[in-house]
mmCIF file of C-alpha atoms in Angstrom:
data_model
loop_
_atom_site.group_PDB
_atom_site.id
_atom_site.type_symbol
_atom_site.label_atom_id
_atom_site.label_comp_id
_atom_site.label_asym_id
_atom_site.label_seq_id
_atom_site.Cartn_x
_atom_site.Cartn_y
_atom_site.Cartn_z
ATOM 1 C CA MET A 14 31.854 -0.959 -59.237
ATOM 2 C CA THR A 15 30.419 2.097 -57.522
ATOM 3 C CA THR A 16 29.743 3.188 -53.964
ATOM 4 C CA ASP A 17 27.103 5.755 -54.960
ATOM 5 C CA TYR A 18 23.930 3.796 -54.319
ATOM 6 C CA THR A 19 21.205 3.540 -51.692
ATOM 7 C CA ALA A 20 20.256 0.604 -49.476
ATOM 8 C CA ASP A 21 17.024 0.198 -51.452
ATOM 9 C CA GLU A 22 18.980 0.092 -54.722
ATOM 10 C CA MET A 23 21.260 -2.586 -53.284
ATOM 11 C CA MET A 24 18.198 -4.582 -52.242
ATOM 12 C CA SER A 25 16.570 -4.292 -55.670
ATOM 13 C CA VAL A 26 19.765 -5.295 -57.467
ATOM 14 C CA ALA A 27 20.386 -8.257 -55.152
ATOM 15 C CA ALA A 28 16.813 -9.450 -55.624
ATOM 16 C CA ALA A 29 17.033 -9.089 -59.393
ATOM 17 C CA ARG A 30 20.243 -11.137 -59.529
ATOM 18 C CA ALA A 31 18.403 -14.121 -58.051
ATOM 19 C CA LEU A 32 16.278 -14.383 -61.205
ATOM 20 C CA GLY A 33 17.890 -16.147 -64.142
ATOM 21 C CA ASP A 34 17.314 -16.021 -67.886
ATOM 22 C CA GLY A 35 14.687 -18.516 -68.988
ATOM 23 C CA MET A 36 12.908 -18.644 -65.627
ATOM 24 C CA SER A 37 9.200 -18.031 -65.148
ATOM 25 C CA CYS A 38 8.318 -15.718 -62.273
ATOM 26 C CA PHE A 39 4.958 -15.003 -60.640
ATOM 27 C CA VAL A 40 5.374 -11.359 -59.662
ATOM 28 C CA GLY A 41 3.875 -9.390 -56.793
ATOM 29 C CA ILE A 42 3.434 -5.620 -57.057
ATOM 30 C CA GLY A 43 5.903 -3.265 -55.343
ATOM 31 C CA LEU A 44 9.449 -4.347 -54.523
ATOM 32 C CA PRO A 45 9.077 -7.786 -56.183
ATOM 33 C CA SER A 46 7.888 -6.181 -59.419
ATOM 34 C CA LYS A 47 10.770 -3.711 -59.414
ATOM 35 C CA ALA A 48 13.310 -6.491 -58.947
ATOM 36 C CA ALA A 49 11.725 -8.738 -61.594
ATOM 37 C CA ASN A 50 11.549 -5.975 -64.197
ATOM 38 C CA LEU A 51 15.118 -4.975 -63.433
ATOM 39 C CA ALA A 52 16.260 -8.571 -63.962
ATOM 40 C CA ARG A 53 14.499 -8.791 -67.323
ATOM 41 C CA ARG A 54 16.138 -5.571 -68.507
ATOM 42 C CA ALA A 55 19.588 -6.077 -67.015
ATOM 43 C CA HIS A 56 20.600 -9.720 -67.474
ATOM 44 C CA ALA A 57 17.601 -12.001 -68.077
ATOM 45 C CA PRO A 58 15.786 -10.978 -71.276
ATOM 46 C CA GLY A 59 14.193 -14.423 -71.424
ATOM 47 C CA LEU A 60 12.631 -14.101 -67.954
ATOM 48 C CA THR A 61 8.870 -14.646 -68.239
ATOM 49 C CA LEU A 62 6.910 -12.339 -65.945
ATOM 50 C CA ILE A 63 3.474 -13.564 -64.886
ATOM 51 C CA TYR A 64 0.987 -11.382 -63.057
ATOM 52 C CA GLU A 65 -2.090 -12.504 -61.130
ATOM 53 C CA SER A 66 -4.447 -10.589 -63.431
ATOM 54 C CA GLY A 67 -3.770 -13.080 -66.224
ATOM 55 C CA CYS A 68 -0.840 -11.441 -67.985
ATOM 56 C CA LEU A 69 1.731 -13.927 -69.315
ATOM 57 C CA GLY A 70 5.102 -12.686 -70.524
ATOM 58 C CA ALA A 71 4.517 -9.054 -69.557
ATOM 59 C CA LYS A 72 7.195 -6.590 -70.676
ATOM 60 C CA PRO A 73 6.128 -3.277 -69.120
ATOM 61 C CA SER A 74 8.007 -0.124 -70.093
ATOM 62 C CA ARG A 75 7.507 1.172 -66.539
ATOM 63 C CA LEU A 76 6.693 -0.279 -63.149
ATOM 64 C CA PRO A 77 3.015 -1.273 -63.039
ATOM 65 C CA LEU A 78 0.846 0.476 -60.473
ATOM 66 C CA SER A 79 -1.180 -2.661 -59.788
ATOM 67 C CA ILE A 80 -1.886 -6.083 -61.273
ATOM 68 C CA GLY A 81 -4.700 -4.374 -63.192
ATOM 69 C CA ASP A 82 -2.430 -1.817 -64.847
ATOM 70 C CA GLY A 83 -3.200 -1.741 -68.580
ATOM 71 C CA GLU A 84 0.523 -1.594 -69.331
ATOM 72 C CA LEU A 85 0.783 -5.257 -68.338
ATOM 73 C CA ALA A 86 -1.923 -6.414 -70.736
ATOM 74 C CA ASP A 87 -0.619 -4.198 -73.538
ATOM 75 C CA THR A 88 2.876 -5.693 -73.356
ATOM 76 C CA SER A 89 2.051 -9.351 -72.611
ATOM 77 C CA ASP A 90 2.492 -12.349 -74.884
ATOM 78 C CA ALA A 91 -0.986 -13.459 -73.836
ATOM 79 C CA VAL A 92 -3.738 -12.466 -71.435
ATOM 80 C CA VAL A 93 -5.749 -15.320 -69.972
ATOM 81 C CA SER A 94 -8.422 -15.605 -67.314
ATOM 82 C CA VAL A 95 -7.550 -15.527 -63.630
ATOM 83 C CA PRO A 96 -8.873 -19.091 -63.141
ATOM 84 C CA GLU A 97 -6.497 -20.275 -65.873
ATOM 85 C CA ILE A 98 -3.541 -18.534 -64.233
ATOM 86 C CA PHE A 99 -4.189 -20.347 -60.992
ATOM 87 C CA ASN A 100 -5.661 -23.679 -62.132
ATOM 88 C CA TYR A 101 -3.425 -24.362 -65.117
ATOM 89 C CA TRP A 102 -0.197 -22.428 -64.557
ATOM 90 C CA LEU A 103 0.275 -22.016 -60.813
ATOM 91 C CA GLN A 104 -1.292 -24.940 -58.963
ATOM 92 C CA PRO A 105 0.273 -27.715 -61.113
ATOM 93 C CA GLY A 106 3.746 -26.298 -60.366
ATOM 94 C CA ARG A 107 4.513 -24.854 -63.800
ATOM 95 C CA ILE A 108 6.012 -21.610 -62.442
ATOM 96 C CA ASP A 109 9.615 -21.543 -61.265
ATOM 97 C CA VAL A 110 9.607 -18.659 -58.793
ATOM 98 C CA GLY A 111 7.030 -16.741 -56.818
ATOM 99 C CA PHE A 112 8.330 -13.292 -55.847
ATOM 100 C CA LEU A 113 6.507 -11.860 -52.826
ATOM 101 C CA GLY A 114 6.624 -8.970 -50.403
ATOM 102 C CA ALA A 115 5.461 -9.012 -46.780
ATOM 103 C CA ALA A 116 4.346 -6.854 -43.891
ATOM 104 C CA GLN A 117 5.635 -9.397 -41.377
ATOM 105 C CA LEU A 118 7.977 -12.343 -41.820
ATOM 106 C CA ASP A 119 8.990 -14.855 -39.175
ATOM 107 C CA LYS A 120 12.077 -17.024 -38.814
ATOM 108 C CA PHE A 121 10.523 -19.860 -40.828
ATOM 109 C CA GLY A 122 9.513 -17.656 -43.737
ATOM 110 C CA ASN A 123 5.800 -17.429 -42.948
ATOM 111 C CA ILE A 124 4.287 -14.218 -44.337
ATOM 112 C CA ASN A 125 1.639 -11.923 -42.903
ATOM 113 C CA THR A 126 -0.185 -9.416 -45.101
ATOM 114 C CA THR A 127 -3.549 -9.611 -43.310
ATOM 115 C CA VAL A 128 -3.609 -8.027 -39.840
ATOM 116 C CA ILE A 129 -1.273 -6.621 -37.198
ATOM 117 C CA GLY A 130 -2.462 -7.574 -33.729
ATOM 118 C CA SER A 131 -3.773 -10.708 -32.057
ATOM 119 C CA ASP A 132 -7.489 -10.082 -32.731
ATOM 120 C CA TYR A 133 -8.447 -10.645 -36.375
ATOM 121 C CA HIS A 134 -11.801 -8.887 -35.894
ATOM 122 C CA ASP A 135 -10.315 -5.903 -34.069
ATOM 123 C CA PRO A 136 -6.706 -5.581 -35.237
ATOM 124 C CA LYS A 137 -4.289 -2.751 -34.619
ATOM 125 C CA VAL A 138 -3.822 -2.508 -38.387
ATOM 126 C CA ARG A 139 -5.768 -4.200 -41.169
ATOM 127 C CA LEU A 140 -3.486 -4.884 -44.121
ATOM 128 C CA PRO A 141 -4.360 -5.368 -47.825
ATOM 129 C CA GLY A 142 -4.810 -9.102 -47.378
ATOM 130 C CA ALA A 143 -3.878 -12.257 -49.215
ATOM 131 C CA GLY A 144 -4.674 -11.853 -52.897
ATOM 132 C CA GLY A 145 -2.990 -14.718 -54.714
ATOM 133 C CA ALA A 146 -0.002 -14.883 -52.363
ATOM 134 C CA PRO A 147 -1.088 -18.018 -50.427
ATOM 135 C CA GLU A 148 -1.374 -19.981 -53.681
ATOM 136 C CA ILE A 149 1.937 -18.598 -54.913
ATOM 137 C CA ALA A 150 3.647 -19.579 -51.657
ATOM 138 C CA ALA A 151 2.131 -23.051 -51.804
ATOM 139 C CA SER A 152 2.627 -23.992 -55.445
ATOM 140 C CA CYS A 153 5.542 -22.181 -57.076
ATOM 141 C CA ARG A 154 8.651 -24.342 -57.254
ATOM 142 C CA GLU A 155 10.353 -21.889 -54.899
ATOM 143 C CA VAL A 156 9.606 -18.495 -53.362
ATOM 144 C CA PHE A 157 11.743 -15.375 -53.027
ATOM 145 C CA VAL A 158 10.710 -12.693 -50.524
ATOM 146 C CA VAL A 159 11.897 -9.086 -50.601
ATOM 147 C CA LEU A 160 11.328 -6.546 -47.819
ATOM 148 C CA ARG A 161 13.157 -4.027 -45.660
ATOM 149 C CA GLN A 162 14.644 -5.518 -42.499
ATOM 150 C CA ASN A 163 13.536 -4.096 -39.146
ATOM 151 C CA PRO A 164 12.109 -5.532 -35.904
ATOM 152 C CA ARG A 165 8.525 -4.641 -36.846
ATOM 153 C CA ALA A 166 8.723 -6.673 -40.059
ATOM 154 C CA PHE A 167 11.060 -9.470 -38.907
ATOM 155 C CA VAL A 168 9.146 -10.982 -36.000
ATOM 156 C CA GLU A 169 9.510 -14.127 -33.886
ATOM 157 C CA LYS A 170 5.989 -15.178 -34.862
ATOM 158 C CA VAL A 171 3.708 -13.521 -37.398
ATOM 159 C CA ASP A 172 0.375 -12.247 -36.079
ATOM 160 C CA PHE A 173 -1.433 -14.048 -38.898
ATOM 161 C CA VAL A 174 -0.146 -16.633 -41.380
ATOM 162 C CA THR A 175 -1.349 -15.317 -44.720
ATOM 163 C CA SER A 176 1.137 -17.253 -46.842
ATOM 164 C CA PHE A 177 2.740 -20.428 -45.546
ATOM 165 C CA GLY A 178 6.514 -20.601 -45.517
ATOM 166 C CA HIS A 179 8.070 -23.477 -43.585
ATOM 167 C CA GLY A 180 5.499 -23.486 -40.774
ATOM 168 C CA THR A 181 7.249 -24.330 -37.524
ATOM 169 C CA GLY A 182 10.225 -25.972 -39.183
ATOM 170 C CA LYS A 183 11.484 -28.544 -41.621
ATOM 171 C CA GLY A 184 8.906 -31.071 -42.788
ATOM 172 C CA ASP A 185 5.776 -28.995 -42.219
ATOM 173 C CA ARG A 186 5.269 -28.305 -45.921
ATOM 174 C CA GLU A 187 5.556 -31.981 -46.777
ATOM 175 C CA ARG A 188 3.082 -32.938 -44.051
ATOM 176 C CA LEU A 189 0.555 -30.498 -45.508
ATOM 177 C CA GLY A 190 1.140 -31.750 -49.028
ATOM 178 C CA LEU A 191 2.374 -28.420 -50.380
ATOM 179 C CA PRO A 192 4.161 -29.034 -53.675
ATOM 180 C CA GLY A 193 6.576 -26.090 -53.774
ATOM 181 C CA ARG A 194 9.852 -25.746 -51.844
ATOM 182 C CA GLY A 195 8.644 -22.595 -50.120
ATOM 183 C CA PRO A 196 10.898 -19.616 -49.360
ATOM 184 C CA THR A 197 14.459 -20.321 -50.477
ATOM 185 C CA LEU A 198 15.693 -16.712 -50.368
ATOM 186 C CA VAL A 199 14.856 -13.540 -48.452
ATOM 187 C CA VAL A 200 16.367 -10.321 -49.782
ATOM 188 C CA THR A 201 16.489 -7.260 -47.537
ATOM 189 C CA ASP A 202 18.165 -3.873 -47.488
ATOM 190 C CA LEU A 203 20.813 -5.367 -45.165
ATOM 191 C CA GLY A 204 21.583 -8.777 -46.631
ATOM 192 C CA LEU A 205 20.376 -12.177 -47.812
ATOM 193 C CA LEU A 206 18.828 -14.958 -45.751
ATOM 194 C CA ARG A 207 18.295 -18.590 -46.714
ATOM 195 C CA PRO A 208 16.660 -21.478 -44.825
ATOM 196 C CA ASP A 209 18.961 -23.781 -42.906
ATOM 197 C CA PRO A 210 19.001 -27.188 -44.641
ATOM 198 C CA GLU A 211 18.394 -29.030 -41.375
ATOM 199 C CA THR A 212 15.815 -26.813 -39.653
ATOM 200 C CA SER A 213 14.459 -24.449 -42.357
ATOM 201 C CA GLU A 214 15.124 -21.515 -40.010
ATOM 202 C CA LEU A 215 16.157 -18.417 -41.942
ATOM 203 C CA THR A 216 19.903 -17.854 -41.683
ATOM 204 C CA LEU A 217 21.900 -14.780 -42.686
ATOM 205 C CA THR A 218 24.236 -15.874 -45.485
ATOM 206 C CA GLU A 219 25.303 -12.517 -46.960
ATOM 207 C CA LEU A 220 25.638 -8.947 -45.738
ATOM 208 C CA HIS A 221 25.472 -6.059 -48.163
ATOM 209 C CA PRO A 222 28.622 -3.908 -48.446
ATOM 210 C CA GLY A 223 29.122 -1.602 -45.480
ATOM 211 C CA VAL A 224 26.487 -3.279 -43.290
ATOM 212 C CA GLU A 225 27.732 -4.414 -39.886
ATOM 213 C CA LEU A 226 26.552 -7.772 -38.538
ATOM 214 C CA GLU A 227 25.366 -6.108 -35.328
ATOM 215 C CA ARG A 228 22.970 -3.961 -37.341
ATOM 216 C CA ALA A 229 21.366 -6.999 -38.994
ATOM 217 C CA VAL A 230 21.036 -8.740 -35.622
ATOM 218 C CA ALA A 231 19.410 -5.658 -34.086
ATOM 219 C CA ALA A 232 16.974 -5.396 -37.016
ATOM 220 C CA THR A 233 15.673 -8.936 -36.453
ATOM 221 C CA GLY A 234 12.954 -9.798 -33.957
ATOM 222 C CA TRP A 235 14.395 -13.224 -33.202
ATOM 223 C CA THR A 236 17.882 -14.521 -32.385
ATOM 224 C CA LEU A 237 19.325 -14.396 -35.873
ATOM 225 C CA LYS A 238 21.312 -17.389 -37.061
ATOM 226 C CA VAL A 239 24.431 -16.449 -39.013
ATOM 227 C CA ALA A 240 26.202 -18.696 -41.514
ATOM 228 C CA ASP A 241 29.719 -19.771 -40.628
ATOM 229 C CA ASP A 242 30.887 -18.628 -44.051
ATOM 230 C CA LEU A 243 29.055 -15.279 -44.036
ATOM 231 C CA LYS A 244 29.744 -13.509 -47.327
ATOM 232 C CA THR A 245 29.525 -9.944 -48.616
ATOM 233 C CA THR A 246 27.092 -9.260 -51.442
ATOM 234 C CA PRO A 247 28.830 -7.838 -54.526
ATOM 235 C CA ALA A 248 28.046 -4.128 -54.871
ATOM 236 C CA PRO A 249 25.801 -2.990 -57.742
ATOM 237 C CA THR A 250 27.531 -2.343 -61.039
ATOM 238 C CA GLU A 251 27.161 0.912 -62.925
ATOM 239 C CA GLU A 252 25.121 -0.938 -65.551
ATOM 240 C CA GLU A 253 22.711 -2.355 -62.980
ATOM 241 C CA LEU A 254 22.215 1.039 -61.385
ATOM 242 C CA THR A 255 21.685 2.734 -64.741
ATOM 243 C CA VAL A 256 19.015 0.218 -65.755
ATOM 244 C CA LEU A 257 17.307 0.466 -62.352
ATOM 245 C CA ARG A 258 17.280 4.263 -62.344
ATOM 246 C CA ASP A 259 16.006 4.434 -65.911
ATOM 247 C CA LEU A 260 13.175 2.070 -64.939
ATOM 248 C CA GLU A 261 12.278 4.190 -61.921
ATOM 249 C CA LYS A 262 12.458 7.402 -63.970
ATOM 250 C CA ALA A 263 10.056 5.960 -66.548
ATOM 251 C CA SER A 264 7.618 5.157 -63.744
ATOM 252 C CA LYS A 265 7.293 8.714 -62.420
#
């Protein structure tokens, strides 16, 4: 083990560990893509990466700049149309994990990537928008979310529900007929959160090494629930850090 790593490296490693060999993963650009590509290189060579642009089984040599990066098509097992990605692969529930980022996340795992502010037509900030994230959140068998934890991102209630998590609590997904389990894991630079089995409210289950509980509580815009058996995330190994840093170096 090593202590020479950053909070972002810990987050990327923890997110990558959640992906297993043989899984299929619908990957968002940014932090989710970094974690997914790290997993494929470090411990899950059989992880199938799927990108919204139609790339199946992508094996990029560097982090893609966007879903339209030619590196994805060049290294894929197949490139299909966008309608096929959504209509045949995603919506019928054929993809194990959707890996998403967020601008805002609330205590039930609802995601906002649309607007900051209460007025959609005159927002404080207009964000990139939905893309395929709402479909990913609805139809993947489960969803992992990765983002840095602070009160601006972790809010009591998102300003706009771009991608549905657990709505207002347990049972909302079922009532809407959404096939996937929704967010089952949130990975941050401070720890890991999982939905409570009874309420679906996100609960802190692990803290990263050296992070005090008070810091995680202060970084959350709601009264954070903490698991009775709160654990400490294992620190990154030298191998994980080497693979991650080599990936980042290749992307510069």
